[in-house]
PDB file of N, CA and C in Angstrom:
ATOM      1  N   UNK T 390     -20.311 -52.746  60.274  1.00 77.00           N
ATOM      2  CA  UNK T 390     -20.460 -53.059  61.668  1.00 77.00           C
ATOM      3  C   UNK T 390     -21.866 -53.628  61.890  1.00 77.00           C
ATOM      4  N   UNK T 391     -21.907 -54.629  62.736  1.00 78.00           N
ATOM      5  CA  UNK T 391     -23.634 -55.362  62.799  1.00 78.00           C
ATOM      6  C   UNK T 391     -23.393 -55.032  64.087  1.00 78.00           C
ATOM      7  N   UNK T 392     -24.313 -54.440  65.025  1.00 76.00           N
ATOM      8  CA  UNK T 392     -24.763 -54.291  66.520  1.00 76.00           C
ATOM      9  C   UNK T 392     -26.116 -55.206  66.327  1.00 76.00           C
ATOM     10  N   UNK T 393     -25.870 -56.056  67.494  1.00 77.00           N
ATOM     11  CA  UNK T 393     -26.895 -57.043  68.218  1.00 77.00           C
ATOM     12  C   UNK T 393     -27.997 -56.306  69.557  1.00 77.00           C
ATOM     13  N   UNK T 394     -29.037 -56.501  69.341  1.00 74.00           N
ATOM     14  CA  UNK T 394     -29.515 -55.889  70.431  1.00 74.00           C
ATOM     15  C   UNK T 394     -30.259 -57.020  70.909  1.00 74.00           C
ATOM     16  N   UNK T 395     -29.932 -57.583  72.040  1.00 76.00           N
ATOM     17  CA  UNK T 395     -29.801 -58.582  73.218  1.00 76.00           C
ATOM     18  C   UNK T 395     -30.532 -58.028  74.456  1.00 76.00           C
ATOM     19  N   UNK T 396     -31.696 -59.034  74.803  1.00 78.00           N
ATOM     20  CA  UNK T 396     -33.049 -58.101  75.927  1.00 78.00           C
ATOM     21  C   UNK T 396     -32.688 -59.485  76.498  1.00 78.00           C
ATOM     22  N   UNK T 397     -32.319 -59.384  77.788  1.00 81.00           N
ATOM     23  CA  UNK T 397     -32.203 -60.424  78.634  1.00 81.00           C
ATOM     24  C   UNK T 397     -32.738 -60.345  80.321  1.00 81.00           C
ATOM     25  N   UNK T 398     -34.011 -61.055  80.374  1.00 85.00           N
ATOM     26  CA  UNK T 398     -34.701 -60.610  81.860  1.00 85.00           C
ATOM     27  C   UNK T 398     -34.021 -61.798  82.508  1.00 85.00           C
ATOM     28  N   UNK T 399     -34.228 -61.210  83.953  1.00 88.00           N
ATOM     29  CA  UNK T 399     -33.434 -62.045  84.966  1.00 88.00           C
ATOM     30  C   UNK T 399     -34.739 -62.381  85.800  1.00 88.00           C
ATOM     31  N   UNK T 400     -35.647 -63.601  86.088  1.00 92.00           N
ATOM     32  CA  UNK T 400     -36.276 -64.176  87.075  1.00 92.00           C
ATOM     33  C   UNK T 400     -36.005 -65.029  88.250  1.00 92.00           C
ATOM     34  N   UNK T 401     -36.167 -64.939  88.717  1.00 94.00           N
ATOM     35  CA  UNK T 401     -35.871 -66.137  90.001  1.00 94.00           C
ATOM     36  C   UNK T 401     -37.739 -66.706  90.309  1.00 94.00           C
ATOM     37  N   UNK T 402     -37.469 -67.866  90.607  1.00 93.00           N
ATOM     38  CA  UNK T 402     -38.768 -68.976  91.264  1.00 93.00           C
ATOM     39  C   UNK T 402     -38.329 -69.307  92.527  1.00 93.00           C
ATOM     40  N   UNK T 403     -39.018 -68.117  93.489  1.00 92.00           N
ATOM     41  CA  UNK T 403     -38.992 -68.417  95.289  1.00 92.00           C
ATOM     42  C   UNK T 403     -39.360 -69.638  95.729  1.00 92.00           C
ATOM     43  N   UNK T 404     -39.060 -70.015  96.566  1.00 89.00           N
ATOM     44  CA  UNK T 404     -38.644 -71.241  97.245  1.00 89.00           C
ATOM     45  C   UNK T 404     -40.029 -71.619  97.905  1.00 89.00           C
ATOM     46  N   UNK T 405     -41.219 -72.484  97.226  1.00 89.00           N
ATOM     47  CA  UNK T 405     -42.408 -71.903  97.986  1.00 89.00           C
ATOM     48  C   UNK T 405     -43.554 -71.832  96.972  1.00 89.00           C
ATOM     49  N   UNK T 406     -42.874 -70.913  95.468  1.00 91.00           N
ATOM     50  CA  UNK T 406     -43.656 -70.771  95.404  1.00 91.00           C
ATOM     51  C   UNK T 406     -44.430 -71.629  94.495  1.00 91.00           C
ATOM     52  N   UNK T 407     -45.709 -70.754  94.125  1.00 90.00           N
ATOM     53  CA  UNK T 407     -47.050 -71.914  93.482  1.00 90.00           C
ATOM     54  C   UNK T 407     -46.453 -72.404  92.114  1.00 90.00           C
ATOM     55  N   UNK T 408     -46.502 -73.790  91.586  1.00 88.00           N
ATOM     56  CA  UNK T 408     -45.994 -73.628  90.117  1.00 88.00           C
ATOM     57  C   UNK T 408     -47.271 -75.117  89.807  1.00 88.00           C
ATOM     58  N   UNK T 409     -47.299 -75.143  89.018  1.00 84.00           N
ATOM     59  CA  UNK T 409     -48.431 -75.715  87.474  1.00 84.00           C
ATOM     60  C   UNK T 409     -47.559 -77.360  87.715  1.00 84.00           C
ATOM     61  N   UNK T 410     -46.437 -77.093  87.145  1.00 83.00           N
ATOM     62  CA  UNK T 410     -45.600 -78.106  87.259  1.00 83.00           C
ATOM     63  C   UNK T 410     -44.318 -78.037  87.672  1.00 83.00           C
ATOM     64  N   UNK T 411     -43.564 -78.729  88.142  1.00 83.00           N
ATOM     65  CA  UNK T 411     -42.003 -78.359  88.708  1.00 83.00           C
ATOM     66  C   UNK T 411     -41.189 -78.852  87.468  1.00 83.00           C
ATOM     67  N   UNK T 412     -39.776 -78.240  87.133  1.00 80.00           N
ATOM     68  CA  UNK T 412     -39.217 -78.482  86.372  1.00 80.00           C
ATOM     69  C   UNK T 412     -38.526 -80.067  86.286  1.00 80.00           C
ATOM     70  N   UNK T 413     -39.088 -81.284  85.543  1.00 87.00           N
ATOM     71  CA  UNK T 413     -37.702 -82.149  85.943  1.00 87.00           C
ATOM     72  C   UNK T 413     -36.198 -82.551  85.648  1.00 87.00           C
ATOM     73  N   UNK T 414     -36.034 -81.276  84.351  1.00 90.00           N
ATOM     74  CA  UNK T 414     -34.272 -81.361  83.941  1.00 90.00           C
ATOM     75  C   UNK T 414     -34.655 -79.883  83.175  1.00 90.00           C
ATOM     76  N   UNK T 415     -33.530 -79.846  83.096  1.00 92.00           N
ATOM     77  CA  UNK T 415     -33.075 -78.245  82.464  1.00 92.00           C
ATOM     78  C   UNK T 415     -33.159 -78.048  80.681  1.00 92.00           C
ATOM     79  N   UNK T 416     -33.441 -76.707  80.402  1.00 94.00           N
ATOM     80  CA  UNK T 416     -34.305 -77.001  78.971  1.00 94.00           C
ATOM     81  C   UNK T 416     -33.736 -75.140  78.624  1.00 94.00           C
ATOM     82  N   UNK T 417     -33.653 -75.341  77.260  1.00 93.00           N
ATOM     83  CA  UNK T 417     -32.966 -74.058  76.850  1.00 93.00           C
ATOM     84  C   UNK T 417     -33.934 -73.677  75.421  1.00 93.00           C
ATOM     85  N   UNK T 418     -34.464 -72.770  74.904  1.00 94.00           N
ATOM     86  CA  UNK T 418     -35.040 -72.475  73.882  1.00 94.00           C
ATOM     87  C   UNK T 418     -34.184 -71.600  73.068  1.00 94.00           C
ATOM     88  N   UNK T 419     -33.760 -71.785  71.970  1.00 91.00           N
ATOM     89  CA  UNK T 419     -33.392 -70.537  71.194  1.00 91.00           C
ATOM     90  C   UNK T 419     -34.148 -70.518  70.050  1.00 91.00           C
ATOM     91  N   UNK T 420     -34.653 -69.143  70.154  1.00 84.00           N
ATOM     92  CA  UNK T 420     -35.269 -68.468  69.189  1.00 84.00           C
ATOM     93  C   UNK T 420     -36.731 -68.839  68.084  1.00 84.00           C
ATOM     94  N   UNK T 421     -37.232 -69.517  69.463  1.00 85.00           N
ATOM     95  CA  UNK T 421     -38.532 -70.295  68.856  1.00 85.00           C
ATOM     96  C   UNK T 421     -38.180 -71.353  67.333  1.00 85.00           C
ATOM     97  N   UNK T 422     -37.065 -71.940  67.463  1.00 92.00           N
ATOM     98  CA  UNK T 422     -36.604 -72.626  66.346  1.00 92.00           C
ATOM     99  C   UNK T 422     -36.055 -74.157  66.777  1.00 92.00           C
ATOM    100  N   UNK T 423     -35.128 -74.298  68.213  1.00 96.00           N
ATOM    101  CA  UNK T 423     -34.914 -75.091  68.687  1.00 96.00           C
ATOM    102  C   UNK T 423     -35.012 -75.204  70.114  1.00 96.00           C
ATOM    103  N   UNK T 424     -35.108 -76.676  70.804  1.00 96.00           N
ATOM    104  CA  UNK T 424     -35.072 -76.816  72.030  1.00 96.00           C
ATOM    105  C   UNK T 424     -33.926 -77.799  72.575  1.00 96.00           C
ATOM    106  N   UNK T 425     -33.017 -77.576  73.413  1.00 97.00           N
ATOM    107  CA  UNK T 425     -32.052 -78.101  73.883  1.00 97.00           C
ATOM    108  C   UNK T 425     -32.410 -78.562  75.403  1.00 97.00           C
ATOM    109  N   UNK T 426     -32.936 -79.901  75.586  1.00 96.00           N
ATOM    110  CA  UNK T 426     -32.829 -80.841  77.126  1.00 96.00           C
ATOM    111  C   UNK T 426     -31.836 -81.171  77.284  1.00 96.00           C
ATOM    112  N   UNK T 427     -31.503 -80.978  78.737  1.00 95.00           N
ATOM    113  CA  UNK T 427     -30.501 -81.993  79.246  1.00 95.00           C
ATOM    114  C   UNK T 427     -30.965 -82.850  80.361  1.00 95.00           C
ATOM    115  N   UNK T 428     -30.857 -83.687  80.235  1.00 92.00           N
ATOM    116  CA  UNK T 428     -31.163 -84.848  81.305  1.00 92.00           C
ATOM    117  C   UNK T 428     -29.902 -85.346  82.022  1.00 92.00           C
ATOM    118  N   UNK T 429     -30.190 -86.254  82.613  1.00 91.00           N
ATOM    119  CA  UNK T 429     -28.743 -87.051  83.819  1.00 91.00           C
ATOM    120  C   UNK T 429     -27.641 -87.093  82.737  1.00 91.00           C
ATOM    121  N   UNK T 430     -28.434 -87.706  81.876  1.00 94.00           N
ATOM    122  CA  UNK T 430     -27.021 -88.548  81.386  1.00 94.00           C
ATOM    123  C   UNK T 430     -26.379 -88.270  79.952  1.00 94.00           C
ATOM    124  N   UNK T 431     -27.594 -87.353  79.315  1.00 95.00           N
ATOM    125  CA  UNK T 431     -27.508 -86.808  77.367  1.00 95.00           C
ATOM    126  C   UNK T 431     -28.225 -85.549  77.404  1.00 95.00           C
ATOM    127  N   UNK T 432     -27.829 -84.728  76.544  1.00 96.00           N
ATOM    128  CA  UNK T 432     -28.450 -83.582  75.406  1.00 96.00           C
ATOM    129  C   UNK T 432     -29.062 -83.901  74.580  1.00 96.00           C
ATOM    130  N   UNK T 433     -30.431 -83.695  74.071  1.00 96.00           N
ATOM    131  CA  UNK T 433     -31.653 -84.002  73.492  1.00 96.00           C
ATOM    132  C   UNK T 433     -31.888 -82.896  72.614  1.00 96.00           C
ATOM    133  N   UNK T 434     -31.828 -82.249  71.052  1.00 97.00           N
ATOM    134  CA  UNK T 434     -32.566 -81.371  70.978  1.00 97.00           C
ATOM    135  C   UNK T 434     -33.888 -81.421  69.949  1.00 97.00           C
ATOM    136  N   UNK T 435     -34.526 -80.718  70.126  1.00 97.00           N
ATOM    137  CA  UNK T 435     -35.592 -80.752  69.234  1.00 97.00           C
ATOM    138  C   UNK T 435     -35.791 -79.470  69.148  1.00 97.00           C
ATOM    139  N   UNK T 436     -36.825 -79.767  67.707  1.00 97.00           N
ATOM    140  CA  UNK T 436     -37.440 -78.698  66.445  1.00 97.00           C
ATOM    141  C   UNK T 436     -38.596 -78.927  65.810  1.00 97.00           C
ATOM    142  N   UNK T 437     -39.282 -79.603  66.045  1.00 97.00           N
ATOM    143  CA  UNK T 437     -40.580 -79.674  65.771  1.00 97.00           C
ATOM    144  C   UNK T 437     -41.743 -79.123  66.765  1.00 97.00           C
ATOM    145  N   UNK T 438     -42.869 -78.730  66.009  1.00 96.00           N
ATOM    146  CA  UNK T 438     -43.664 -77.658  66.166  1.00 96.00           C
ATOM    147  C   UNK T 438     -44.596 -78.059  67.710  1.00 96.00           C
ATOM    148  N   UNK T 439     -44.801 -79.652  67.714  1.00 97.00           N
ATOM    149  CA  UNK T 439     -44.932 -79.824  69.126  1.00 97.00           C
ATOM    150  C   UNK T 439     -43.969 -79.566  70.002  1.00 97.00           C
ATOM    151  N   UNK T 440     -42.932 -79.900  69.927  1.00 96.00           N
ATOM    152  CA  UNK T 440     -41.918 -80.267  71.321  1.00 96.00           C
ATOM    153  C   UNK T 440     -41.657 -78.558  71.568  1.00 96.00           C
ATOM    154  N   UNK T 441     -41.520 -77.352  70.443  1.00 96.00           N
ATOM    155  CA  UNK T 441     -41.497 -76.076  70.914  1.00 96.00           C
ATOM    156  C   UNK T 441     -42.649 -75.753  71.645  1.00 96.00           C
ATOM    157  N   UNK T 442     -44.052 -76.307  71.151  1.00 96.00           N
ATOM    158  CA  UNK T 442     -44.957 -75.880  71.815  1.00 96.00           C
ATOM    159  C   UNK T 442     -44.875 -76.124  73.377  1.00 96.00           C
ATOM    160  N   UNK T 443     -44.945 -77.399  73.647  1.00 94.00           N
ATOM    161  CA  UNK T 443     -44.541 -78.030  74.869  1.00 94.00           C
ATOM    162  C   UNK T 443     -43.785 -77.313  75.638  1.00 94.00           C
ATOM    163  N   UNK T 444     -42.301 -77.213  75.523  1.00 94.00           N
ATOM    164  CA  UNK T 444     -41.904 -76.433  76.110  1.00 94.00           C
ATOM    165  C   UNK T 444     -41.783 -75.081  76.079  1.00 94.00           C
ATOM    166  N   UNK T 445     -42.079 -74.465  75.272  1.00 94.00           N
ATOM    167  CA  UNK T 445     -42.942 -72.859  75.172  1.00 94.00           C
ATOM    168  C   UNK T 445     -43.787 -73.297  76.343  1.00 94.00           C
ATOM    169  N   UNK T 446     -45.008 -73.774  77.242  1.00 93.00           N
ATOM    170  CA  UNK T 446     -45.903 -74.381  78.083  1.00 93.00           C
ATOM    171  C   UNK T 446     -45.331 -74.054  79.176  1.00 93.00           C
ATOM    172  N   UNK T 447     -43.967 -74.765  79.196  1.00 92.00           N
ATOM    173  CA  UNK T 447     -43.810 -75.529  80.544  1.00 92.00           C
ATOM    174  C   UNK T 447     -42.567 -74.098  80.900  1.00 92.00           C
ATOM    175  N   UNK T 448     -42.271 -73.228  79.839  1.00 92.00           N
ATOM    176  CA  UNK T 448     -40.916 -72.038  80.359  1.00 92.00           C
ATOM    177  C   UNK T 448     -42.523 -70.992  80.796  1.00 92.00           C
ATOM    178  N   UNK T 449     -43.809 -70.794  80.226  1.00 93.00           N
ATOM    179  CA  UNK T 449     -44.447 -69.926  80.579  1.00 93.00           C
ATOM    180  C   UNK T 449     -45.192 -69.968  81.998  1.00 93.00           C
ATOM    181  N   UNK T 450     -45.033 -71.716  81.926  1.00 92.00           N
ATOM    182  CA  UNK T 450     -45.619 -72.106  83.846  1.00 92.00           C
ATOM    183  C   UNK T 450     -44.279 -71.484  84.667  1.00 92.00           C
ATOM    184  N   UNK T 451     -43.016 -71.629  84.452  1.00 92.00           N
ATOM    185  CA  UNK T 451     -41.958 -71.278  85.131  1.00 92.00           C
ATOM    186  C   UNK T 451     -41.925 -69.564  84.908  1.00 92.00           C
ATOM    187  N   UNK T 452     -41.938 -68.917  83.943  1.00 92.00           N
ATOM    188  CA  UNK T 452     -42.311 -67.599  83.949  1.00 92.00           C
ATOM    189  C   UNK T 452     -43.433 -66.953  85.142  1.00 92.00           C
ATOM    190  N   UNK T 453     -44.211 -67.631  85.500  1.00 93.00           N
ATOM    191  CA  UNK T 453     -45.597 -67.369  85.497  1.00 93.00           C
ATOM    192  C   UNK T 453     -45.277 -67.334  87.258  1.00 93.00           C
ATOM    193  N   UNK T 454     -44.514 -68.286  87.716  1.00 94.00           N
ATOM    194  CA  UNK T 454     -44.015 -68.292  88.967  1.00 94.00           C
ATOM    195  C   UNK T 454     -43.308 -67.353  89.450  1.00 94.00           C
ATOM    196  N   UNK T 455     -42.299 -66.836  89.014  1.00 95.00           N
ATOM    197  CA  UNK T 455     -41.190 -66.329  88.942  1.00 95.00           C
ATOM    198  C   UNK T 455     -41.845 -65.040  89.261  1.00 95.00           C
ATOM    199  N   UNK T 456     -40.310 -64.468  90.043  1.00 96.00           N
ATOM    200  CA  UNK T 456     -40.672 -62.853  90.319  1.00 96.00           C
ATOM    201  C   UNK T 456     -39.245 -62.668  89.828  1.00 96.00           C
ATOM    202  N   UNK T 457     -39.498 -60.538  89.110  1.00 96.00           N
ATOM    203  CA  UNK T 457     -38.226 -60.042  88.515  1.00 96.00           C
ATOM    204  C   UNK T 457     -38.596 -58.660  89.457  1.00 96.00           C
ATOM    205  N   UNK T 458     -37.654 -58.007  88.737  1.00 94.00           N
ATOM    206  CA  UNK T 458     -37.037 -56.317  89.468  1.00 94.00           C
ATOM    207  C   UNK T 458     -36.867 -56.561  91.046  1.00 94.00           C
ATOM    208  N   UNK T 459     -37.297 -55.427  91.368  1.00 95.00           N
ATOM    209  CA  UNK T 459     -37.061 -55.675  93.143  1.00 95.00           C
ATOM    210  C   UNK T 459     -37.881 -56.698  93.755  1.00 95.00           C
ATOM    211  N   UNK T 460     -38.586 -57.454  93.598  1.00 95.00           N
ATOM    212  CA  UNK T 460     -38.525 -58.300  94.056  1.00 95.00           C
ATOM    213  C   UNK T 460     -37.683 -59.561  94.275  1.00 95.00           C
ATOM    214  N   UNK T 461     -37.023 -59.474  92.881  1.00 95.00           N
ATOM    215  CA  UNK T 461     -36.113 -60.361  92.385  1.00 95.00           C
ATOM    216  C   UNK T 461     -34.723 -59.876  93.292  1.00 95.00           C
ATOM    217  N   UNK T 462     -34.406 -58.921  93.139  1.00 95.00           N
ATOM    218  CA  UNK T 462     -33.110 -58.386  94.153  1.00 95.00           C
ATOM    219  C   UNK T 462     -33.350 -58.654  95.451  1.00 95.00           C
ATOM    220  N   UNK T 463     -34.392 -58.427  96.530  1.00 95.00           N
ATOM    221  CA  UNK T 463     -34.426 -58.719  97.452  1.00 95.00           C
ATOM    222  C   UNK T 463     -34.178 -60.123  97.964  1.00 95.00           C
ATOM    223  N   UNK T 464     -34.474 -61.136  96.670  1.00 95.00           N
ATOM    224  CA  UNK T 464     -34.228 -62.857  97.211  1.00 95.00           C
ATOM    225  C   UNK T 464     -32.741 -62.584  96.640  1.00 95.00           C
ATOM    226  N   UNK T 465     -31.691 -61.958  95.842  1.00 94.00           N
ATOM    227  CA  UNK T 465     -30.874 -62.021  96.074  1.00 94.00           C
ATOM    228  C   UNK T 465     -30.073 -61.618  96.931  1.00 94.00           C
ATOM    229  N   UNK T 466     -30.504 -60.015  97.584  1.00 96.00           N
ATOM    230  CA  UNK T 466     -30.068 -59.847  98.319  1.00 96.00           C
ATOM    231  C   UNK T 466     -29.826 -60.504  99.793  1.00 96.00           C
ATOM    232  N   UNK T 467     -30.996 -61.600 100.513  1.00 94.00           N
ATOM    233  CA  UNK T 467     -31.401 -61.869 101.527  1.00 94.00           C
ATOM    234  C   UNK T 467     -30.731 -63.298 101.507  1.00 94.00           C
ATOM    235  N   UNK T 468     -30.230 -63.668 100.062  1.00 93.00           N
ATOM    236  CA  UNK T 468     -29.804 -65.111 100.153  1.00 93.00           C
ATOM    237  C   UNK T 468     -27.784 -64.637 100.158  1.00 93.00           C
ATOM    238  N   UNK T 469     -27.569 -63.686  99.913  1.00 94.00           N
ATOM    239  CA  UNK T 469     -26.571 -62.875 100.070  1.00 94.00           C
ATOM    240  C   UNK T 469     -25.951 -63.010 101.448  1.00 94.00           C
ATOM    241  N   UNK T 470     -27.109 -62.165 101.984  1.00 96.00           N
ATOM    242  CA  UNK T 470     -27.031 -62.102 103.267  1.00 96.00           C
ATOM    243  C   UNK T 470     -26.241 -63.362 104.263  1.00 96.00           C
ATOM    244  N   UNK T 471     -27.566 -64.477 103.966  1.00 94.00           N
ATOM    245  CA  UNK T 471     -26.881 -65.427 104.780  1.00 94.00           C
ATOM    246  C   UNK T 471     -26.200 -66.328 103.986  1.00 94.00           C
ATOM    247  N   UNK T 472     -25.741 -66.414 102.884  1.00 94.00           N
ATOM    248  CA  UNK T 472     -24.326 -66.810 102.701  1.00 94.00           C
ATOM    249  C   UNK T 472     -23.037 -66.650 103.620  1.00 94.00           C
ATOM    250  N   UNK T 473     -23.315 -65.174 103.720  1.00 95.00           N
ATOM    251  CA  UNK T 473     -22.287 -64.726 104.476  1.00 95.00           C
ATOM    252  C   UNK T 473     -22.490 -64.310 105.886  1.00 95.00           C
ATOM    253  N   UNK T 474     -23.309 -64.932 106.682  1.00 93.00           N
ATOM    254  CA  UNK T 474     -23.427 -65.208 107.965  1.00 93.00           C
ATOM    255  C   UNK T 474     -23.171 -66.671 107.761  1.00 93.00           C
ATOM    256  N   UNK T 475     -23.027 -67.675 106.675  1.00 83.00           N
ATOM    257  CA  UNK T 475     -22.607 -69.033 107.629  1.00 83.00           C
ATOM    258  C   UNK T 475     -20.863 -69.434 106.999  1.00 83.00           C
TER     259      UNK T 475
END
């Protein structure tokens, strides 16, 4: 039997707040080995020791923004909220 032990934090980036740089397409890291972009129109990935660095950079400016635990529940909860008031 192999058991995986899987640590997965949940952040959110409030609407507002301060960031370094804003994200301009969506970017996935696994395991400090590869990086997966997606842009408009293609999937891009890379593996070399810059482009991890780089975006290692640019997930720690988005980290760095970001709020977790109760703080993090409360923007879900409050966006909850008025979901379901409209």
């Amino acid at each position: 039997m192999v058991v995986l032990a899987v640590a997965v934090e949940f952040g959110i980036v409030p609407l507002g707040a301060p960031m370094r740089l804003t994200p301009k397409h969506g970017f996935w890291i696994f395991d400090e080995s590869r990086v997966v972009v997606e842009t408009i129109n293609t999937e891009l990935s890379f593996d070399t020791a810059d482009d991890l660095a780089l975006y290692q950079r640019r997930w720690d400016g988005l980290n760095e923004s970001a709020v977790y635990g109760a703080r993090a529940h409360r923007i879900i909860a409050r966006a909850r909220h008025l979901i379901a008031q409209s």
